[in-house]
Amino acid sequence: MVLHPQAEAAMALWARGPRVSDPGFDVDAQRRLAREQAAAEPREDVARAEDVDADGVPCRLYLPAEAGSGTTGATAVVYLHGGGFVFGDLETHDAQSRRIANRTGAAVLTVHYRRPPEHRFPAAPDDVDTALAWLLEHGPAAGVDTGRPVVLGDSAGANLALVAALRHPGTFAAAVLVYPFVDPRMRFESYHREAGGLGADDAAWYWQQYAGPSADLADPDLAPIDSPLLGTLPPSLVQAAEHDPLVDEDVELARLMREAGVPTELTTYAGMVHGFWRQPAMFDAAEESLAEIADFLRRTV
């Protein structure tokens, strides 16, 4: 299959900016730019969007528009944003968090986990643990049903979502993994075949920032695709992009999960590239993906 025309246009636009693997790349400048760009995005109304301190981890709690001013009987979604572990925060992913809440009818807790290079692994998954514990204890008082929570992440956030489900077997009713970034050893052929939205050099740079020079790349908290505990996962939806360098590891992850006995659905979005999921103004498939997630949760949770 060939690139979708919308993916071709996005790739041309994204090629204008600096790459993280360029010498002298400025992380702080790129973070500022991402927040400026996010500030210009349209934001859907929700019933409530409230910043909360989850025992030291900054989070934002969203109740969907249909919830009105009262409580919602919908389940809670713990959302872990992408950004190669290095980028992304509550502001850059505010618009997507609102869409997730409104499309699924769920309460969404978006977690601002610590990021490298300031805070390397395992700071991020440890922060997710803390935020999850806070939600389970305090969610009901905030109008959230925490009886059957869901964990959802995209890219690096899907790595963290998978690790959270593996660290807390039996806690989540479902997991949604959008083009998960799960193999720090980059063993799959699609890194050499595809460059859609994420180059192999860029992926290697992200892993270097996150893992640092002394991490064990086979640690399942770092490389959940290698976990011996995949069979403990809840029913899961894996979404992949056909022209993403991560597509082969995503397909293999889904295969391993099924082999371990986990009810696993896999959708590979034809013609799509890494990054399509939270760009509905650029990709029709972004809304298709959210609709699939909403349907999966209705059927599963």
CSV table of N, CA, C and O in Angstrom, one decimal, residues 196-301:
chain,number,residue,atom,x,y,z
A,196,GLY,N,7.7,6.8,8.2
A,196,GLY,CA,6.5,7.7,8.3
A,196,GLY,C,6.3,8.3,9.6
A,196,GLY,O,5.8,7.7,10.5
A,197,GLY,N,6.7,9.6,9.7
A,197,GLY,CA,6.5,10.4,10.9
A,197,GLY,C,7.5,10.2,12.0
A,197,GLY,O,7.5,10.8,13.0
A,198,LEU,N,8.4,9.2,11.8
A,198,LEU,CA,9.4,8.9,12.9
A,198,LEU,C,10.5,8.1,12.2
A,198,LEU,O,10.4,7.0,11.8
A,199,GLY,N,11.7,8.8,12.1
A,199,GLY,CA,12.8,8.1,11.5
A,199,GLY,C,13.5,7.2,12.5
A,199,GLY,O,13.4,7.3,13.7
A,200,ALA,N,14.3,6.2,12.0
A,200,ALA,CA,15.0,5.3,12.8
A,200,ALA,C,16.0,6.0,13.7
A,200,ALA,O,16.1,5.7,14.9
A,201,ASP,N,16.7,7.0,13.2
A,201,ASP,CA,17.6,7.8,14.0
A,201,ASP,C,16.9,8.5,15.1
A,201,ASP,O,17.4,8.7,16.2
A,202,ASP,N,15.7,9.1,14.8
A,202,ASP,CA,14.9,9.7,15.8
A,202,ASP,C,14.5,8.8,16.9
A,202,ASP,O,14.6,9.1,18.1
A,203,ALA,N,14.0,7.6,16.5
A,203,ALA,CA,13.6,6.6,17.5
A,203,ALA,C,14.8,6.2,18.4
A,203,ALA,O,14.6,6.1,19.6
A,204,ALA,N,15.9,6.0,17.8
A,204,ALA,CA,17.1,5.7,18.6
A,204,ALA,C,17.4,6.8,19.6
A,204,ALA,O,17.8,6.6,20.8
A,205,TRP,N,17.3,8.1,19.2
A,205,TRP,CA,17.5,9.2,20.1
A,205,TRP,C,16.6,9.2,21.3
A,205,TRP,O,17.0,9.4,22.4
A,206,TYR,N,15.3,8.9,21.0
A,206,TYR,CA,14.3,8.9,22.1
A,206,TYR,C,14.7,7.8,23.1
A,206,TYR,O,14.6,8.1,24.3
A,207,TRP,N,15.0,6.6,22.6
A,207,TRP,CA,15.4,5.6,23.5
A,207,TRP,C,16.6,6.0,24.4
A,207,TRP,O,16.7,5.7,25.5
A,208,GLN,N,17.6,6.6,23.7
A,208,GLN,CA,18.8,7.0,24.5
A,208,GLN,C,18.5,8.0,25.6
A,208,GLN,O,19.0,7.9,26.7
A,209,GLN,N,17.6,9.0,25.3
A,209,GLN,CA,17.2,9.9,26.3
A,209,GLN,C,16.4,9.2,27.5
A,209,GLN,O,16.7,9.5,28.6
A,210,TYR,N,15.6,8.3,27.1
A,210,TYR,CA,14.7,7.7,28.1
A,210,TYR,C,15.5,6.7,29.0
A,210,TYR,O,15.5,6.7,30.2
A,211,ALA,N,16.2,5.8,28.3
A,211,ALA,CA,16.9,4.7,29.0
A,211,ALA,C,18.2,5.1,29.6
A,211,ALA,O,18.6,4.5,30.7
A,212,GLY,N,18.9,6.0,29.0
A,212,GLY,CA,20.2,6.4,29.6
A,212,GLY,C,21.2,5.3,29.2
A,212,GLY,O,20.9,4.3,28.6
A,213,PRO,N,22.5,5.6,29.5
A,213,PRO,CA,23.6,4.7,29.0
A,213,PRO,C,23.7,3.4,29.8
A,213,PRO,O,24.4,2.4,29.3
A,214,SER,N,23.1,3.2,30.9
A,214,SER,CA,23.3,2.0,31.7
A,214,SER,C,22.1,1.1,31.9
A,214,SER,O,22.2,0.1,32.7
A,215,ALA,N,21.0,1.4,31.3
A,215,ALA,CA,19.8,0.7,31.5
A,215,ALA,C,19.9,-0.7,30.8
A,215,ALA,O,20.6,-0.9,29.8
A,216,ASP,N,19.2,-1.7,31.4
A,216,ASP,CA,19.1,-3.0,30.8
A,216,ASP,C,18.0,-3.0,29.8
A,216,ASP,O,16.8,-2.9,30.2
A,217,LEU,N,18.3,-3.0,28.5
A,217,LEU,CA,17.3,-2.9,27.5
A,217,LEU,C,16.4,-4.1,27.4
A,217,LEU,O,15.4,-4.0,26.7
A,218,ALA,N,16.6,-5.1,28.2
A,218,ALA,CA,15.7,-6.3,28.2
A,218,ALA,C,14.8,-6.2,29.4
A,218,ALA,O,13.9,-7.0,29.6
A,219,ASP,N,14.9,-5.1,30.2
A,219,ASP,CA,14.0,-4.9,31.4
A,219,ASP,C,12.6,-4.8,30.9
A,219,ASP,O,12.3,-3.9,30.1
A,220,PRO,N,11.7,-5.6,31.3
A,220,PRO,CA,10.3,-5.5,30.8
A,220,PRO,C,9.6,-4.3,31.2
A,220,PRO,O,8.6,-3.9,30.5
A,221,ASP,N,10.1,-3.5,32.2
A,221,ASP,CA,9.5,-2.2,32.5
A,221,ASP,C,9.9,-1.2,31.5
A,221,ASP,O,9.3,-0.1,31.3
A,222,LEU,N,11.0,-1.5,30.7
A,222,LEU,CA,11.5,-0.6,29.6
A,222,LEU,C,11.0,-1.1,28.3
A,222,LEU,O,10.6,-0.4,27.4
A,223,ALA,N,11.1,-2.5,28.1
A,223,ALA,CA,10.8,-3.2,26.9
A,223,ALA,C,9.6,-4.1,27.2
A,223,ALA,O,9.8,-5.3,27.2
A,224,PRO,N,8.4,-3.6,27.3
A,224,PRO,CA,7.3,-4.5,27.7
A,224,PRO,C,7.0,-5.6,26.7
A,224,PRO,O,6.4,-6.6,27.0
A,225,ILE,N,7.4,-5.5,25.4
A,225,ILE,CA,7.2,-6.5,24.4
A,225,ILE,C,7.9,-7.8,24.9
A,225,ILE,O,7.6,-8.9,24.4
A,226,ASP,N,9.0,-7.7,25.7
A,226,ASP,CA,9.7,-8.8,26.2
A,226,ASP,C,9.2,-9.4,27.5
A,226,ASP,O,9.9,-10.3,28.1
A,227,SER,N,8.2,-8.8,28.0
A,227,SER,CA,7.7,-9.3,29.3
A,227,SER,C,7.2,-10.7,29.3
A,227,SER,O,6.5,-11.1,28.4
A,228,PRO,N,7.6,-11.5,30.3
A,228,PRO,CA,7.1,-12.9,30.4
A,228,PRO,C,5.6,-12.9,31.0
A,228,PRO,O,5.0,-14.0,31.1
A,229,LEU,N,5.1,-11.7,31.3
A,229,LEU,CA,3.8,-11.6,32.0
A,229,LEU,C,2.7,-11.1,31.0
A,229,LEU,O,1.6,-10.6,31.5
A,230,LEU,N,2.9,-11.2,29.7
A,230,LEU,CA,1.9,-10.6,28.8
A,230,LEU,C,0.5,-11.3,29.0
A,230,LEU,O,-0.5,-10.7,28.8
A,231,GLY,N,0.5,-12.5,29.5
A,231,GLY,CA,-0.7,-13.2,29.7
A,231,GLY,C,-1.6,-12.7,30.8
A,231,GLY,O,-2.8,-13.0,30.9
A,232,THR,N,-1.0,-11.7,31.6
A,232,THR,CA,-1.8,-11.1,32.7
A,232,THR,C,-2.6,-9.9,32.2
A,232,THR,O,-3.3,-9.3,33.0
A,233,LEU,N,-2.4,-9.5,30.9
A,233,LEU,CA,-3.0,-8.3,30.4
A,233,LEU,C,-4.5,-8.4,30.3
A,233,LEU,O,-5.0,-9.5,30.0
A,234,PRO,N,-5.2,-7.3,30.4
A,234,PRO,CA,-6.7,-7.3,30.1
A,234,PRO,C,-7.0,-7.3,28.6
A,234,PRO,O,-6.0,-7.2,27.8
A,235,PRO,N,-8.2,-7.5,28.2
A,235,PRO,CA,-8.5,-7.4,26.8
A,235,PRO,C,-8.0,-6.1,26.3
A,235,PRO,O,-8.1,-5.0,26.9
A,236,SER,N,-7.4,-6.1,25.1
A,236,SER,CA,-6.6,-5.0,24.6
A,236,SER,C,-6.9,-4.7,23.1
A,236,SER,O,-7.3,-5.6,22.3
A,237,LEU,N,-6.8,-3.4,22.8
A,237,LEU,CA,-6.9,-3.0,21.4
A,237,LEU,C,-5.6,-2.4,21.0
A,237,LEU,O,-5.1,-1.5,21.7
A,238,VAL,N,-4.9,-2.9,20.0
A,238,VAL,CA,-3.7,-2.3,19.4
A,238,VAL,C,-4.0,-1.7,18.1
A,238,VAL,O,-4.5,-2.3,17.2
A,239,GLN,N,-3.6,-0.4,18.0
A,239,GLN,CA,-3.8,0.3,16.7
A,239,GLN,C,-2.4,0.6,16.1
A,239,GLN,O,-1.6,1.2,16.9
A,240,ALA,N,-2.2,0.3,14.9
A,240,ALA,CA,-0.9,0.5,14.2
A,240,ALA,C,-1.1,1.4,13.0
A,240,ALA,O,-2.2,1.5,12.5
A,241,ALA,N,0.0,2.0,12.5
A,241,ALA,CA,-0.1,2.7,11.3
A,241,ALA,C,0.8,2.0,10.2
A,241,ALA,O,1.9,1.6,10.5
A,242,GLU,N,0.3,1.8,9.0
A,242,GLU,CA,0.9,1.0,8.0
A,242,GLU,C,2.3,1.4,7.7
A,242,GLU,O,3.2,0.6,7.5
A,243,HIS,N,2.6,2.7,7.6
A,243,HIS,CA,3.9,3.3,7.2
A,243,HIS,C,4.7,3.8,8.4
A,243,HIS,O,5.5,4.8,8.2
A,244,ASP,N,4.5,3.3,9.6
A,244,ASP,CA,5.2,3.7,10.8
A,244,ASP,C,6.4,2.7,11.0
A,244,ASP,O,6.2,1.5,10.8
A,245,PRO,N,7.6,3.2,11.3
A,245,PRO,CA,8.7,2.3,11.6
A,245,PRO,C,8.3,1.4,12.8
A,245,PRO,O,9.0,0.3,12.9
A,246,LEU,N,7.3,1.7,13.6
A,246,LEU,CA,7.0,0.8,14.7
A,246,LEU,C,6.0,-0.3,14.3
A,246,LEU,O,5.6,-1.1,15.1
A,247,VAL,N,5.5,-0.3,13.0
A,247,VAL,CA,4.4,-1.2,12.7
A,247,VAL,C,4.8,-2.7,13.0
A,247,VAL,O,3.9,-3.5,13.4
A,248,ASP,N,6.0,-3.1,12.7
A,248,ASP,CA,6.3,-4.5,12.8
A,248,ASP,C,6.3,-4.9,14.3
A,248,ASP,O,5.8,-6.0,14.7
A,249,GLU,N,6.8,-4.1,15.2
A,249,GLU,CA,6.8,-4.4,16.6
A,249,GLU,C,5.4,-4.4,17.2
A,249,GLU,O,5.1,-5.1,18.1
A,250,ASP,N,4.6,-3.5,16.6
A,250,ASP,CA,3.2,-3.4,17.1
A,250,ASP,C,2.4,-4.7,16.7
A,250,ASP,O,1.7,-5.3,17.5
A,251,VAL,N,2.6,-5.2,15.4
A,251,VAL,CA,2.0,-6.4,15.0
A,251,VAL,C,2.5,-7.6,15.8
A,251,VAL,O,1.7,-8.5,16.2
A,252,GLU,N,3.8,-7.6,16.1
A,252,GLU,CA,4.4,-8.7,16.9
A,252,GLU,C,3.9,-8.7,18.3
A,252,GLU,O,3.6,-9.7,18.9
A,253,LEU,N,3.8,-7.5,18.9
A,253,LEU,CA,3.2,-7.4,20.2
A,253,LEU,C,1.8,-8.0,20.3
A,253,LEU,O,1.5,-8.7,21.2
A,254,ALA,N,1.0,-7.6,19.3
A,254,ALA,CA,-0.4,-8.1,19.3
A,254,ALA,C,-0.4,-9.7,19.2
A,254,ALA,O,-1.1,-10.4,19.8
A,255,ARG,N,0.5,-10.2,18.3
A,255,ARG,CA,0.6,-11.6,18.2
A,255,ARG,C,1.0,-12.3,19.5
A,255,ARG,O,0.5,-13.3,19.9
A,256,LEU,N,2.0,-11.7,20.2
A,256,LEU,CA,2.5,-12.3,21.4
A,256,LEU,C,1.4,-12.3,22.5
A,256,LEU,O,1.2,-13.2,23.3
A,257,MET,N,0.6,-11.2,22.5
A,257,MET,CA,-0.5,-11.1,23.5
A,257,MET,C,-1.5,-12.1,23.2
A,257,MET,O,-2.0,-12.8,24.1
A,258,ARG,N,-1.9,-12.3,21.9
A,258,ARG,CA,-2.8,-13.4,21.6
A,258,ARG,C,-2.3,-14.7,22.0
A,258,ARG,O,-3.0,-15.6,22.5
A,259,GLU,N,-1.0,-15.0,21.7
A,259,GLU,CA,-0.4,-16.3,22.0
A,259,GLU,C,-0.5,-16.5,23.5
A,259,GLU,O,-0.5,-17.7,23.9
A,260,ALA,N,-0.4,-15.5,24.3
A,260,ALA,CA,-0.4,-15.6,25.7
A,260,ALA,C,-1.8,-15.7,26.3
A,260,ALA,O,-2.0,-15.8,27.5
A,261,GLY,N,-2.8,-15.7,25.4
A,261,GLY,CA,-4.2,-15.9,25.8
A,261,GLY,C,-5.0,-14.6,26.0
A,261,GLY,O,-6.1,-14.6,26.6
A,262,VAL,N,-4.4,-13.4,25.7
A,262,VAL,CA,-5.1,-12.2,25.9
A,262,VAL,C,-6.0,-11.9,24.7
A,262,VAL,O,-5.6,-11.9,23.6
A,263,PRO,N,-7.3,-11.6,25.0
A,263,PRO,CA,-8.2,-11.1,23.9
A,263,PRO,C,-7.7,-9.8,23.3
A,263,PRO,O,-7.7,-8.8,24.0
A,264,THR,N,-7.2,-9.9,22.1
A,264,THR,CA,-6.4,-8.7,21.5
A,264,THR,C,-7.0,-8.5,20.1
A,264,THR,O,-7.0,-9.3,19.3
A,265,GLU,N,-7.4,-7.2,19.9
A,265,GLU,CA,-7.8,-6.7,18.6
A,265,GLU,C,-6.7,-5.9,18.0
A,265,GLU,O,-6.1,-5.1,18.7
A,266,LEU,N,-6.4,-6.1,16.8
A,266,LEU,CA,-5.3,-5.3,16.1
A,266,LEU,C,-5.9,-4.7,14.8
A,266,LEU,O,-6.5,-5.3,14.0
A,267,THR,N,-5.7,-3.4,14.7
A,267,THR,CA,-6.1,-2.6,13.5
A,267,THR,C,-4.9,-1.9,13.0
A,267,THR,O,-4.3,-1.1,13.7
A,268,THR,N,-4.6,-2.1,11.7
A,268,THR,CA,-3.5,-1.4,11.1
A,268,THR,C,-4.1,-0.4,10.1
A,268,THR,O,-4.8,-0.8,9.1
A,269,TYR,N,-3.9,0.9,10.3
A,269,TYR,CA,-4.5,1.9,9.5
A,269,TYR,C,-3.8,2.1,8.2
A,269,TYR,O,-2.6,2.6,8.2
A,270,ALA,N,-4.4,1.8,7.1
A,270,ALA,CA,-3.8,1.8,5.8
A,270,ALA,C,-3.4,3.2,5.4
A,270,ALA,O,-4.1,4.2,5.6
A,271,GLY,N,-2.1,3.3,4.9
A,271,GLY,CA,-1.6,4.6,4.4
A,271,GLY,C,-1.2,5.6,5.4
A,271,GLY,O,-0.7,6.6,5.1
A,272,MET,N,-1.4,5.2,6.7
A,272,MET,CA,-1.1,6.1,7.8
A,272,MET,C,0.4,6.1,8.3
A,272,MET,O,1.0,5.1,8.1
A,273,VAL,N,0.8,7.2,8.9
A,273,VAL,CA,2.1,7.3,9.5
A,273,VAL,C,2.0,7.6,11.0
A,273,VAL,O,1.0,7.9,11.5
A,274,HIS,N,3.2,7.5,11.6
A,274,HIS,CA,3.2,7.7,13.1
A,274,HIS,C,2.8,9.2,13.3
A,274,HIS,O,3.2,10.1,12.6
A,275,GLY,N,2.0,9.4,14.3
A,275,GLY,CA,1.5,10.7,14.7
A,275,GLY,C,0.2,11.1,14.2
A,275,GLY,O,-0.4,12.1,14.5
A,276,PHE,N,-0.5,10.2,13.4
A,276,PHE,CA,-1.8,10.6,12.8
A,276,PHE,C,-2.9,10.7,13.8
A,276,PHE,O,-3.8,11.5,13.7
A,277,TRP,N,-2.7,10.0,14.9
A,277,TRP,CA,-3.8,9.8,15.9
A,277,TRP,C,-4.4,11.0,16.5
A,277,TRP,O,-5.6,11.2,16.7
A,278,ARG,N,-3.5,12.0,16.8
A,278,ARG,CA,-4.0,13.2,17.5
A,278,ARG,C,-4.0,14.4,16.6
A,278,ARG,O,-4.0,15.5,17.1
A,279,GLN,N,-4.2,14.2,15.3
A,279,GLN,CA,-4.2,15.3,14.4
A,279,GLN,C,-5.5,15.2,13.5
A,279,GLN,O,-5.4,15.0,12.3
A,280,PRO,N,-6.7,15.4,14.0
A,280,PRO,CA,-7.9,15.2,13.2
A,280,PRO,C,-8.0,16.3,12.1
A,280,PRO,O,-8.7,16.0,11.2
A,281,ALA,N,-7.4,17.4,12.3
A,281,ALA,CA,-7.4,18.4,11.2
A,281,ALA,C,-6.6,18.0,10.0
A,281,ALA,O,-6.9,18.5,8.9
A,282,MET,N,-5.7,17.1,10.2
A,282,MET,CA,-4.8,16.6,9.1
A,282,MET,C,-5.2,15.2,8.6
A,282,MET,O,-5.0,14.9,7.4
A,283,PHE,N,-5.8,14.4,9.5
A,283,PHE,CA,-6.0,13.0,9.1
A,283,PHE,C,-7.5,12.6,9.4
A,283,PHE,O,-7.9,12.6,10.6
A,284,ASP,N,-8.2,12.1,8.4
A,284,ASP,CA,-9.5,11.6,8.7
A,284,ASP,C,-9.5,10.4,9.6
A,284,ASP,O,-10.4,10.1,10.4
A,285,ALA,N,-8.4,9.6,9.5
A,285,ALA,CA,-8.2,8.4,10.3
A,285,ALA,C,-8.1,8.7,11.8
A,285,ALA,O,-8.3,7.8,12.6
A,286,ALA,N,-7.8,9.9,12.2
A,286,ALA,CA,-7.8,10.2,13.6
A,286,ALA,C,-9.1,10.0,14.3
A,286,ALA,O,-9.2,9.4,15.3
A,287,GLU,N,-10.2,10.5,13.6
A,287,GLU,CA,-11.5,10.3,14.2
A,287,GLU,C,-11.9,8.9,14.0
A,287,GLU,O,-12.7,8.3,14.9
A,288,GLU,N,-11.5,8.2,12.9
A,288,GLU,CA,-11.9,6.8,12.8
A,288,GLU,C,-11.3,6.0,13.9
A,288,GLU,O,-11.9,5.1,14.5
A,289,SER,N,-10.1,6.3,14.3
A,289,SER,CA,-9.4,5.6,15.4
A,289,SER,C,-10.1,5.9,16.7
A,289,SER,O,-10.3,4.9,17.5
A,290,LEU,N,-10.5,7.1,17.0
A,290,LEU,CA,-11.2,7.4,18.2
A,290,LEU,C,-12.6,6.7,18.3
A,290,LEU,O,-13.0,6.2,19.3
A,291,ALA,N,-13.2,6.6,17.1
A,291,ALA,CA,-14.5,5.9,17.0
A,291,ALA,C,-14.3,4.4,17.3
A,291,ALA,O,-15.1,3.8,18.0
A,292,GLU,N,-13.2,3.8,16.8
A,292,GLU,CA,-12.9,2.4,17.1
A,292,GLU,C,-12.7,2.2,18.6
A,292,GLU,O,-13.1,1.2,19.2
A,293,ILE,N,-11.9,3.1,19.2
A,293,ILE,CA,-11.6,3.0,20.6
A,293,ILE,C,-12.9,3.1,21.4
A,293,ILE,O,-13.1,2.3,22.3
A,294,ALA,N,-13.8,4.0,21.1
A,294,ALA,CA,-15.1,4.1,21.8
A,294,ALA,C,-15.9,2.9,21.7
A,294,ALA,O,-16.5,2.4,22.7
A,295,ASP,N,-15.9,2.3,20.5
A,295,ASP,CA,-16.7,1.1,20.3
A,295,ASP,C,-16.0,-0.1,21.0
A,295,ASP,O,-16.8,-0.9,21.7
A,296,PHE,N,-14.7,-0.2,21.0
A,296,PHE,CA,-14.0,-1.2,21.8
A,296,PHE,C,-14.4,-1.1,23.3
A,296,PHE,O,-14.6,-2.2,23.9
A,297,LEU,N,-14.3,0.1,23.8
A,297,LEU,CA,-14.6,0.2,25.2
A,297,LEU,C,-16.1,-0.1,25.6
A,297,LEU,O,-16.4,-0.7,26.6
A,298,ARG,N,-17.0,0.3,24.7
A,298,ARG,CA,-18.4,-0.1,24.9
A,298,ARG,C,-18.6,-1.6,25.0
A,298,ARG,O,-19.4,-2.1,25.8
A,299,ARG,N,-17.9,-2.3,24.1
A,299,ARG,CA,-18.0,-3.8,24.0
A,299,ARG,C,-17.3,-4.5,25.1
A,299,ARG,O,-17.6,-5.7,25.4
A,300,THR,N,-16.3,-3.8,25.7
A,300,THR,CA,-15.3,-4.6,26.6
A,300,THR,C,-15.5,-4.2,28.0
A,300,THR,O,-15.3,-5.1,28.9
A,301,VAL,N,-15.8,-3.0,28.4
A,301,VAL,CA,-15.7,-2.5,29.8
A,301,VAL,C,-17.1,-2.6,30.4
A,301,VAL,O,-18.1,-2.1,29.8
